[in-house]
CSV table of C-alpha atoms in Angstrom, one decimal:
chain,number,residue,atom,x,y,z
A,187,MET,CA,0.0,0.0,0.0
A,188,ALA,CA,1.2,3.5,-0.7
A,189,THR,CA,0.1,7.1,-0.1
A,190,ASN,CA,-1.3,9.0,-3.0
A,191,LEU,CA,1.1,12.0,-3.3
A,192,GLU,CA,-0.1,15.1,-5.0
A,193,ILE,CA,2.0,18.1,-5.4
A,194,ILE,CA,0.1,21.2,-6.5
A,195,SER,CA,1.3,24.7,-7.2
A,196,PRO,CA,-1.1,27.6,-7.7
A,197,GLU,CA,-0.4,27.3,-11.5
A,198,ARG,CA,-0.7,23.7,-12.1
A,199,ARG,CA,-0.6,20.2,-10.7
A,200,LEU,CA,3.0,19.3,-10.7
A,201,LEU,CA,2.9,15.7,-9.7
A,202,ALA,CA,0.5,13.0,-8.7
A,203,LYS,CA,1.8,9.5,-8.1
A,204,PRO,CA,1.8,6.9,-5.2
A,205,ALA,CA,4.8,6.9,-2.9
A,206,ASP,CA,5.8,4.6,-0.1
A,207,MET,CA,7.1,7.5,2.2
A,208,VAL,CA,7.1,11.2,1.9
A,209,VAL,CA,9.2,13.4,4.0
A,210,ILE,CA,7.8,17.0,4.2
A,211,PRO,CA,9.3,20.0,5.9
A,212,GLY,CA,6.6,21.0,8.4
A,213,THR,CA,7.0,24.3,10.3
A,214,GLU,CA,7.5,22.3,13.5
A,215,GLY,CA,10.0,19.9,12.0
A,216,ASP,CA,10.2,17.2,9.3
A,217,LEU,CA,7.4,14.7,8.9
A,218,GLY,CA,7.6,11.5,7.4
A,219,ILE,CA,4.3,10.5,5.9
A,220,LEU,CA,3.6,6.8,5.6
A,221,PRO,CA,0.3,5.1,4.7
A,222,ASP,CA,-2.5,5.3,7.3
A,223,HIS,CA,-1.1,8.5,8.7
A,224,ALA,CA,-3.6,10.3,11.1
A,225,PRO,CA,-5.4,13.1,9.4
A,226,LEU,CA,-3.3,16.3,9.6
A,227,ILE,CA,-3.1,19.8,8.3
A,228,THR,CA,0.2,21.6,8.5
A,229,SER,CA,1.9,24.5,7.1
A,230,LEU,CA,5.3,24.0,5.7
A,231,ARG,CA,8.6,25.9,6.0
A,232,GLY,CA,11.1,26.4,3.2
A,233,GLY,CA,12.8,22.9,2.7
A,234,THR,CA,13.0,19.7,0.9
A,235,ILE,CA,10.4,17.2,0.1
A,236,GLU,CA,11.8,13.7,-0.3
A,237,ILE,CA,9.9,11.0,-2.1
A,238,TYR,CA,10.7,7.4,-1.1
A,239,GLN,CA,10.0,4.4,-3.2
A,240,GLY,CA,11.1,1.5,-0.8
A,241,GLN,CA,14.3,2.6,0.9
A,242,THR,CA,15.6,5.0,-1.8
A,243,VAL,CA,14.8,8.6,-2.5
A,244,THR,CA,13.5,8.9,-6.0
A,245,ASP,CA,12.7,12.6,-6.2
A,246,ARG,CA,13.7,15.7,-4.2
A,247,PHE,CA,11.9,19.0,-4.5
A,248,TYR,CA,12.7,22.3,-2.8
A,249,VAL,CA,9.5,24.1,-1.5
A,250,SER,CA,9.5,27.6,-0.4
A,251,GLY,CA,6.5,27.3,1.8
A,252,GLY,CA,2.9,26.2,1.7
A,253,PHE,CA,0.5,23.7,3.3
A,254,ALA,CA,0.1,19.9,3.4
A,255,GLU,CA,-3.0,18.0,4.0
A,256,VAL,CA,-2.6,14.3,5.1
A,257,THR,CA,-5.1,11.6,5.3
A,258,GLY,CA,-4.9,7.9,5.7
A,259,THR,CA,-4.7,7.3,2.0
A,260,ARG,CA,-3.3,10.5,0.5
A,261,CYS,CA,-0.9,13.4,1.0
A,262,THR,CA,-1.6,16.8,-0.7
A,263,ILE,CA,1.0,19.4,-0.8
A,264,LEU,CA,0.0,22.9,-1.7
A,265,ALA,CA,3.3,24.5,-2.5
A,266,ASP,CA,4.0,28.2,-2.8
A,267,ASP,CA,7.0,27.9,-5.0
A,268,ILE,CA,8.5,24.5,-6.0
A,269,ILE,CA,11.5,23.4,-7.8
A,270,ASN,CA,13.3,20.3,-8.4
A,271,VAL,CA,16.4,20.2,-6.2
A,272,ALA,CA,18.6,19.2,-9.2
A,273,ASP,CA,17.6,22.6,-10.8
A,274,LEU,CA,18.8,24.6,-7.9
A,275,ASP,CA,21.7,27.0,-8.4
A,276,PRO,CA,24.0,27.1,-5.1
A,277,ALA,CA,25.3,30.5,-5.9
A,278,GLN,CA,21.8,31.8,-6.3
A,279,ALA,CA,20.7,30.1,-3.1
A,280,GLN,CA,23.8,31.8,-1.3
A,281,ALA,CA,22.7,35.2,-2.6
A,282,ASP,CA,19.1,34.6,-1.5
A,283,LEU,CA,20.3,33.7,2.1
A,284,ASP,CA,22.4,36.7,2.2
A,285,MET,CA,19.5,38.9,1.1
A,286,ALA,CA,17.1,37.2,3.5
A,287,GLN,CA,19.6,37.7,6.3
A,288,ALA,CA,20.0,41.3,5.6
A,289,VAL,CA,16.2,41.8,5.6
A,290,TYR,CA,15.9,39.8,8.8
A,291,ASP,CA,18.6,41.9,10.6
A,292,GLN,CA,16.8,45.1,9.8
A,293,THR,CA,13.3,44.0,10.7
A,294,ASP,CA,11.8,45.3,13.9
A,295,ILE,CA,11.3,42.4,16.3
A,296,ASN,CA,8.0,44.1,17.7
A,297,ASP,CA,6.3,44.2,14.3
A,298,GLU,CA,4.9,40.7,14.5
A,299,THR,CA,3.8,40.2,10.9
A,300,ALA,CA,6.8,41.7,9.3
A,301,TYR,CA,9.0,39.7,11.7
A,302,ARG,CA,7.2,36.5,10.9
A,303,ILE,CA,7.6,37.1,7.1
A,304,ALA,CA,11.3,37.9,7.4
A,305,SER,CA,12.0,34.8,9.6
A,306,ASP,CA,10.1,32.6,7.2
A,307,ARG,CA,12.0,34.0,4.3
A,308,LEU,CA,15.3,33.4,6.2
A,309,ILE,CA,14.3,29.8,7.1
A,310,ALA,CA,13.4,29.1,3.4
A,311,ALA,CA,16.6,30.6,2.2
A,312,GLU,CA,18.6,28.3,4.6
A,313,GLY,CA,16.5,25.4,3.4
A,314,LYS,CA,17.3,26.2,-0.1
A,315,LEU,CA,21.1,26.3,0.5
A,316,TYR,CA,21.0,23.2,2.5
A,317,ALA,CA,19.0,21.4,-0.3
A,318,THR,CA,21.8,22.4,-2.8
A,319,SER,CA,24.3,20.7,-0.8
A,320,HIS,CA,22.4,17.5,-0.7
A,321,LYS,CA,21.6,16.9,-4.4
B,161,MET,CA,-28.1,58.5,-54.9
B,162,PRO,CA,-24.4,58.3,-53.8
B,163,SER,CA,-22.0,58.2,-56.7
B,164,LEU,CA,-20.3,55.1,-57.8
B,165,LYS,CA,-17.0,56.1,-56.5
B,166,THR,CA,-18.2,56.8,-53.0
B,167,LEU,CA,-19.9,53.5,-53.0
B,168,ARG,CA,-16.9,51.6,-54.1
B,169,ASN,CA,-14.8,53.4,-51.3
B,170,ARG,CA,-17.2,52.4,-48.8
B,171,ILE,CA,-17.4,48.8,-49.8
B,172,ASN,CA,-13.5,48.7,-49.6
B,173,SER,CA,-13.4,50.2,-46.2
B,174,VAL,CA,-16.0,47.8,-44.8
B,175,LYS,CA,-14.1,45.0,-46.4
B,176,SER,CA,-10.9,46.0,-44.5
B,177,THR,CA,-12.8,46.4,-41.3
B,178,GLN,CA,-14.1,42.8,-41.8
B,179,LYS,CA,-10.6,41.6,-42.4
B,180,ILE,CA,-9.5,43.2,-38.9
B,181,THR,CA,-12.6,41.8,-37.1
B,182,LYS,CA,-11.9,38.3,-38.5
B,183,ALA,CA,-8.3,38.4,-37.5
B,184,MET,CA,-9.2,39.5,-34.0
B,185,LYS,CA,-11.6,36.6,-33.7
B,186,MET,CA,-8.9,34.2,-34.7
B,187,VAL,CA,-6.6,35.7,-32.2
B,188,ALA,CA,-9.1,35.6,-29.4
B,189,ALA,CA,-9.9,31.9,-30.2
B,190,ALA,CA,-6.2,31.0,-29.9
B,191,LYS,CA,-5.8,32.9,-26.7
B,192,LEU,CA,-9.0,31.6,-25.3
B,193,ARG,CA,-7.7,28.1,-25.6
B,194,ARG,CA,-4.5,29.0,-23.6
B,195,ALA,CA,-6.4,31.0,-21.0
B,196,GLN,CA,-8.8,28.1,-20.6
B,197,ALA,CA,-6.0,25.7,-20.1
B,198,GLN,CA,-4.5,28.0,-17.5
B,199,ALA,CA,-7.7,28.4,-15.6
B,200,GLU,CA,-8.2,24.6,-15.7
B,201,ALA,CA,-4.6,24.0,-14.4
B,202,ALA,CA,-5.2,26.4,-11.5
B,203,ARG,CA,-8.3,24.6,-10.4
B,204,PRO,CA,-7.0,21.8,-8.3
B,205,TYR,CA,-5.1,24.0,-6.1
B,206,ALA,CA,-8.0,26.4,-5.5
B,207,ASN,CA,-10.3,23.4,-4.8
B,208,ARG,CA,-7.9,21.8,-2.3
B,209,MET,CA,-7.3,25.1,-0.6
B,210,ALA,CA,-11.1,25.7,-0.3
B,211,GLU,CA,-11.4,22.3,1.2
B,212,MET,CA,-8.7,22.9,3.8
B,213,MET,CA,-10.3,26.3,4.5
B,214,SER,CA,-13.6,24.9,5.3
B,215,ALA,CA,-12.2,22.2,7.4
B,216,LEU,CA,-10.3,24.7,9.5
B,217,ALA,CA,-12.9,27.4,9.4
B,218,ALA,CA,-15.6,25.4,10.8
B,219,GLY,CA,-13.5,24.7,14.0
B,220,ALA,CA,-12.4,28.5,14.3
B,221,ALA,CA,-15.7,30.2,13.7
B,222,ASP,CA,-16.9,30.1,17.2
B,223,ASN,CA,-13.5,30.9,18.7
B,224,PRO,CA,-13.4,34.5,20.0
B,225,ASN,CA,-9.7,34.9,19.0
B,226,ALA,CA,-10.4,33.9,15.4
B,227,PRO,CA,-8.4,36.0,13.0
B,228,ALA,CA,-10.2,39.2,11.8
B,229,LEU,CA,-9.7,38.0,8.1
B,230,LEU,CA,-11.9,35.1,8.9
B,231,VAL,CA,-14.7,36.6,11.0
B,232,GLY,CA,-14.3,40.2,10.0
B,233,THR,CA,-14.1,43.3,12.2
B,234,GLY,CA,-17.6,43.0,13.5
B,235,LYS,CA,-18.6,46.1,11.4
B,236,THR,CA,-19.9,46.4,7.9
B,237,GLN,CA,-19.5,50.1,7.5
B,238,THR,CA,-16.7,50.4,4.9
B,239,HIS,CA,-16.9,48.1,1.8
B,240,LEU,CA,-14.1,47.4,-0.7
B,241,ILE,CA,-15.2,46.3,-3.9
B,242,VAL,CA,-12.5,44.5,-6.1
B,243,ALA,CA,-13.7,44.7,-9.7
B,244,VAL,CA,-11.9,42.5,-12.2
B,245,THR,CA,-12.2,43.7,-16.0
B,246,ALA,CA,-10.0,43.2,-19.0
B,247,ASP,CA,-7.4,45.7,-20.1
B,248,ARG,CA,-8.8,45.9,-23.7
B,249,GLY,CA,-12.1,46.7,-25.1
B,250,LEU,CA,-13.9,45.4,-28.2
B,251,ALA,CA,-15.3,42.5,-26.2
B,252,GLY,CA,-19.0,43.0,-26.4
B,253,ALA,CA,-20.6,43.9,-23.1
B,254,PHE,CA,-17.9,42.1,-21.1
B,255,ASN,CA,-16.3,45.2,-19.4
B,256,SER,CA,-19.4,47.3,-19.2
B,257,SER,CA,-21.4,44.7,-17.5
B,258,ILE,CA,-18.9,44.6,-14.7
B,259,GLY,CA,-19.0,48.4,-14.6
B,260,ARG,CA,-22.7,48.5,-14.5
B,261,TYR,CA,-23.0,45.9,-11.8
B,262,VAL,CA,-20.3,47.6,-9.6
B,263,ARG,CA,-22.1,50.9,-10.1
B,264,SER,CA,-25.5,49.6,-9.0
B,265,ARG,CA,-23.9,47.8,-6.0
B,266,ILE,CA,-22.2,50.9,-4.9
B,267,ARG,CA,-25.4,53.0,-5.2
B,268,ALA,CA,-27.3,50.4,-3.2
B,269,LEU,CA,-24.6,50.3,-0.4
B,270,GLU,CA,-24.4,54.1,-0.4
B,271,ALA,CA,-28.2,54.3,0.0
B,272,GLU,CA,-27.7,52.2,3.1
B,273,GLY,CA,-25.3,54.7,4.4
B,274,LYS,CA,-22.1,52.7,3.9
B,275,THR,CA,-18.8,54.0,2.6
B,276,VAL,CA,-17.6,52.2,-0.5
B,277,LYS,CA,-14.0,51.9,-1.9
B,278,ILE,CA,-13.0,50.4,-5.1
B,279,PHE,CA,-10.1,48.4,-6.2
B,280,ALA,CA,-9.9,48.0,-9.9
B,281,ILE,CA,-7.9,45.2,-11.6
B,282,GLY,CA,-7.9,45.8,-15.3
B,283,ARG,CA,-7.6,49.1,-17.1
B,284,LYS,CA,-11.1,49.1,-18.6
B,285,GLY,CA,-12.9,48.9,-15.2
B,286,ARG,CA,-10.7,51.5,-13.7
B,287,ASP,CA,-11.5,53.9,-16.5
B,288,TYR,CA,-15.2,53.2,-16.5
B,289,LEU,CA,-15.4,53.6,-12.7
B,290,LYS,CA,-13.2,56.6,-12.5
B,291,ARG,CA,-15.7,58.6,-14.3
B,292,GLU,CA,-18.1,58.4,-11.6
B,293,PHE,CA,-16.2,57.5,-8.4
B,294,ALA,CA,-12.7,59.0,-9.0
B,295,SER,CA,-12.4,59.8,-5.3
B,296,GLN,CA,-13.4,56.3,-4.1
B,297,ILE,CA,-10.8,54.4,-6.1
B,298,HIS,CA,-8.4,52.7,-3.5
B,299,GLY,CA,-5.9,51.3,-6.0
B,300,ASP,CA,-5.7,49.8,-9.4
B,301,VAL,CA,-3.6,47.3,-11.3
B,302,SER,CA,-3.4,46.4,-14.9
B,303,PHE,CA,-1.8,43.6,-16.8
B,304,ALA,CA,-1.7,45.5,-20.0
B,305,GLY,CA,1.3,44.1,-22.2
B,306,LYS,CA,1.6,41.0,-20.3
B,307,LYS,CA,1.1,37.6,-22.0
B,308,SER,CA,-0.5,35.8,-19.1
B,309,VAL,CA,-1.0,36.5,-15.5
B,310,GLU,CA,1.3,34.8,-12.9
B,311,PHE,CA,0.4,33.8,-9.4
B,312,LYS,CA,2.9,36.3,-8.2
B,313,ALA,CA,0.9,39.2,-9.5
B,314,ALA,CA,-2.3,38.0,-7.6
B,315,GLU,CA,-0.3,37.4,-4.5
B,316,GLU,CA,0.9,41.2,-4.6
B,317,ILE,CA,-2.7,42.4,-5.0
B,318,ALA,CA,-3.7,40.2,-2.0
B,319,GLU,CA,-0.9,41.6,-0.1
B,320,GLN,CA,-2.1,45.2,-0.7
B,321,ILE,CA,-5.7,44.3,0.2
B,322,VAL,CA,-4.6,42.5,3.5
B,323,ALA,CA,-2.5,45.4,4.4
B,324,ALA,CA,-5.2,47.8,4.0
B,325,PHE,CA,-7.5,45.5,6.0
B,326,ARG,CA,-5.1,45.4,8.7
B,327,ALA,CA,-4.7,49.1,8.6
B,328,GLY,CA,-8.5,49.3,9.2
B,329,GLU,CA,-9.3,51.0,5.8
B,330,PHE,CA,-12.3,48.8,5.2
B,331,ASP,CA,-14.5,46.0,7.0
B,332,VAL,CA,-15.8,44.0,4.2
B,333,CYS,CA,-14.2,43.0,0.9
B,334,THR,CA,-16.1,41.7,-2.2
B,335,LEU,CA,-14.7,40.5,-5.4
B,336,VAL,CA,-16.7,41.0,-8.6
B,337,TYR,CA,-15.7,39.3,-11.8
B,338,ASN,CA,-16.9,37.6,-15.0
B,339,ARG,CA,-17.1,34.0,-14.6
B,340,PHE,CA,-16.5,32.0,-17.7
B,341,ALA,CA,-19.5,29.9,-18.3
B,342,SER,CA,-19.1,29.2,-21.9
B,343,VAL,CA,-17.6,30.9,-24.9
B,344,ILE,CA,-20.9,32.8,-25.4
B,345,SER,CA,-21.8,33.4,-21.9
B,346,GLN,CA,-19.9,35.1,-19.0
B,347,ILE,CA,-21.7,35.5,-15.7
B,348,VAL,CA,-21.0,38.4,-13.5
B,349,THR,CA,-20.2,36.8,-10.1
B,350,GLU,CA,-19.8,38.4,-6.8
B,351,SER,CA,-17.8,36.5,-4.0
B,352,ARG,CA,-17.0,37.7,-0.5
B,353,LEU,CA,-13.2,37.8,0.3
B,354,ILE,CA,-13.3,39.3,3.8
B,355,PRO,CA,-14.7,38.1,6.1
B,356,ALA,CA,-13.9,34.6,4.8
B,357,SER,CA,-16.3,32.7,7.0
B,358,ALA,CA,-19.4,33.7,5.1
B,359,GLN,CA,-17.8,32.1,2.0
B,360,ALA,CA,-16.7,29.0,4.0
B,361,ALA,CA,-20.3,28.7,5.1
B,362,ALA,CA,-21.5,28.7,1.6
B,363,ASN,CA,-19.2,25.9,0.8
B,364,GLU,CA,-20.6,23.9,3.6
B,365,ASN,CA,-24.0,23.9,2.0
B,366,ALA,CA,-22.3,22.0,-0.9
B,367,PRO,CA,-22.3,18.2,-0.4
B,368,VAL,CA,-18.8,17.7,1.2
B,369,ALA,CA,-17.2,14.3,1.9
B,370,ALA,CA,-17.7,13.2,5.5
B,371,PRO,CA,-15.8,15.7,7.7
B,372,VAL,CA,-12.6,14.4,9.0
B,373,GLU,CA,-11.1,15.5,12.3
B,374,TYR,CA,-7.7,16.9,11.4
B,375,GLU,CA,-4.8,17.3,13.7
B,376,VAL,CA,-3.4,20.7,13.0
B,377,GLU,CA,0.2,21.9,13.2
B,378,PRO,CA,1.5,24.4,14.4
B,379,ASP,CA,-2.1,25.3,15.9
B,380,ASP,CA,-5.4,26.5,14.5
B,381,GLY,CA,-4.7,30.3,14.8
B,382,THR,CA,-1.3,30.3,13.4
B,383,LEU,CA,-2.2,28.2,10.5
B,384,LEU,CA,-5.2,30.3,9.7
B,385,GLU,CA,-3.0,33.3,9.8
B,386,ARG,CA,-0.9,31.8,7.0
B,387,LEU,CA,-3.8,30.2,5.2
B,388,LEU,CA,-6.1,33.2,5.0
B,389,PRO,CA,-3.9,35.6,2.9
B,390,ARG,CA,-2.9,32.8,0.8
B,391,ASN,CA,-6.5,31.9,0.2
B,392,LEU,CA,-7.3,35.5,-0.7
B,393,ALA,CA,-4.4,35.4,-3.3
B,394,VAL,CA,-5.7,32.0,-4.7
B,395,GLN,CA,-9.3,33.5,-5.1
B,396,ILE,CA,-8.0,36.6,-6.8
B,397,TYR,CA,-5.8,34.6,-9.0
B,398,SER,CA,-8.5,32.3,-10.1
B,399,ALA,CA,-10.9,35.2,-10.7
B,400,ILE,CA,-8.4,36.9,-12.9
B,401,LEU,CA,-7.9,33.7,-14.9
B,402,GLU,CA,-11.7,33.1,-15.2
B,403,SER,CA,-12.1,36.7,-16.2
B,404,ALA,CA,-9.2,36.4,-18.8
B,405,ALA,CA,-10.9,33.3,-20.3
B,406,GLY,CA,-14.2,35.1,-20.4
B,407,GLU,CA,-12.7,38.1,-22.0
B,408,HIS,CA,-11.3,36.2,-24.9
B,409,GLY,CA,-14.6,34.2,-25.2
B,410,ALA,CA,-16.6,37.5,-25.3
B,411,ARG,CA,-14.2,39.1,-27.7
B,412,MET,CA,-14.5,36.0,-30.0
B,413,THR,CA,-18.4,36.3,-29.9
B,414,ALA,CA,-18.3,39.9,-30.5
B,415,MET,CA,-15.8,39.8,-33.4
B,416,ASP,CA,-17.8,37.0,-34.9
B,417,ASN,CA,-20.9,39.1,-34.9
B,418,ALA,CA,-19.0,42.0,-36.2
B,419,SER,CA,-17.7,40.1,-39.1
B,420,ARG,CA,-21.1,38.8,-39.9
B,421,ASN,CA,-22.5,42.3,-39.8
B,422,ALA,CA,-19.7,43.6,-42.1
B,423,GLY,CA,-20.6,40.8,-44.5
B,424,ASP,CA,-24.3,41.8,-44.5
B,425,MET,CA,-23.3,45.4,-45.1
B,426,ILE,CA,-21.0,44.5,-48.0
B,427,ASN,CA,-23.7,42.6,-49.6
B,428,ARG,CA,-26.2,45.5,-49.3
B,429,LEU,CA,-23.7,48.0,-50.5
B,430,THR,CA,-22.6,45.7,-53.4
B,431,GLN,CA,-26.3,45.5,-54.4
B,432,ILE,CA,-26.7,49.2,-54.5
B,433,TYR,CA,-23.6,49.6,-56.4
B,434,ASN,CA,-24.6,47.2,-59.0
B,435,ARG,CA,-28.0,48.7,-59.3
B,436,SER,CA,-26.7,52.2,-59.7
B,437,ARG,CA,-24.1,51.1,-62.2
B,438,GLN,CA,-26.7,49.4,-64.3
B,439,ALA,CA,-29.0,52.4,-64.0
B,440,ASN,CA,-26.2,54.6,-65.3
B,441,ILE,CA,-25.5,52.3,-68.2
B,442,THR,CA,-29.1,52.2,-69.1
B,443,LYS,CA,-29.3,56.0,-69.0
B,444,GLU,CA,-26.4,56.4,-71.3
B,445,LEU,CA,-27.8,53.8,-73.8
B,446,ILE,CA,-31.1,55.7,-73.9
B,447,GLU,CA,-29.2,58.9,-74.5
B,448,ILE,CA,-27.2,57.5,-77.4
B,449,ILE,CA,-30.2,55.8,-78.9
B,450,SER,CA,-32.4,58.8,-78.6
B,451,GLY,CA,-29.4,60.9,-80.1
B,452,ALA,CA,-29.1,58.5,-83.0
B,453,GLU,CA,-32.9,58.6,-83.7
B,454,ALA,CA,-32.8,62.3,-83.8
B,455,VAL,CA,-30.2,62.3,-86.7
């Protein structure tokens, strides 16, 4: 038995196929989704989605954020911005990280919304750079 | 009776107009197919988002600390109407039907003593509404010159709207756009963006699969804080796509009619031209014959 994985971006359905296990980057930490997982809705932080068939990773995607809905039989990922890890450019990722860090440093910690957005961006940029080093 | 030369000129000018309308129809047909495909591709995301929203909103509606985007500010004094139109005309009643609808809505709301602001997406709607409500235009965006609309653009619009809402500039936000029903029919549709709970309730009336109790991470409030602006962007995005498909459909129909009318006109003018040409020849013949008889 496998989980029916669906990855959807606002512009199109990117992928729909069964997978033995999916590791998704939840805001509270990575989650391994196996069949018969309890129903769950979570937001995603910037990080890598790993799709397992058996014991091996078949696909890796970098997602900048989004949401995932999990039920016993399926796992739906609503991604903000998604890209195959193989297509990521390490130099670009480093530049993104530097920029996010600069914005983060200037953000007023008392402005809750702005602070949240800046820290989300920083985490996403870190995740991107991390993803490029684990192609 | 106009002279033969002016008739010939008119026929030629109608013919070239017909060429233009025919070409525009072909272009609209090609663009329609692309716009439809784009609208279709965006549907799964919007559907899933709506499902997730109604699953979460049902639980959060009774919560007194529910985010304002979901339950509103508790007032309905100031309204923001987001009107989606095209950037180009020559599409039949496509743009003006939105304009008319928005105008009558504003009049109705103002009669109730409410304040109304307008956010215009698309150049035509902005121009139309500016004539009457110039001081009430809160902002406008146009995609003139762009091939297709990207999600980023919708996200920026949503950010502007959310920022204005948080700044307390309005209490209720409504989206008005043309829904693409078929090539020949676009339906003016109104949907509530803020507060979102009204729309979640409307969704619940539709038959939904047995409700599942979800575990939520990090927690209801935080998740909704993230989900609501996103949901707003998705709704605006799909409205823009629907409207784009509708625009091309409307233009196709309008240009088809225009080509047909031009054809009718050419036929009529050609007939008049031929008649008067024949009348001229007959007249000249009579003159020649009667001249010859006189000799």
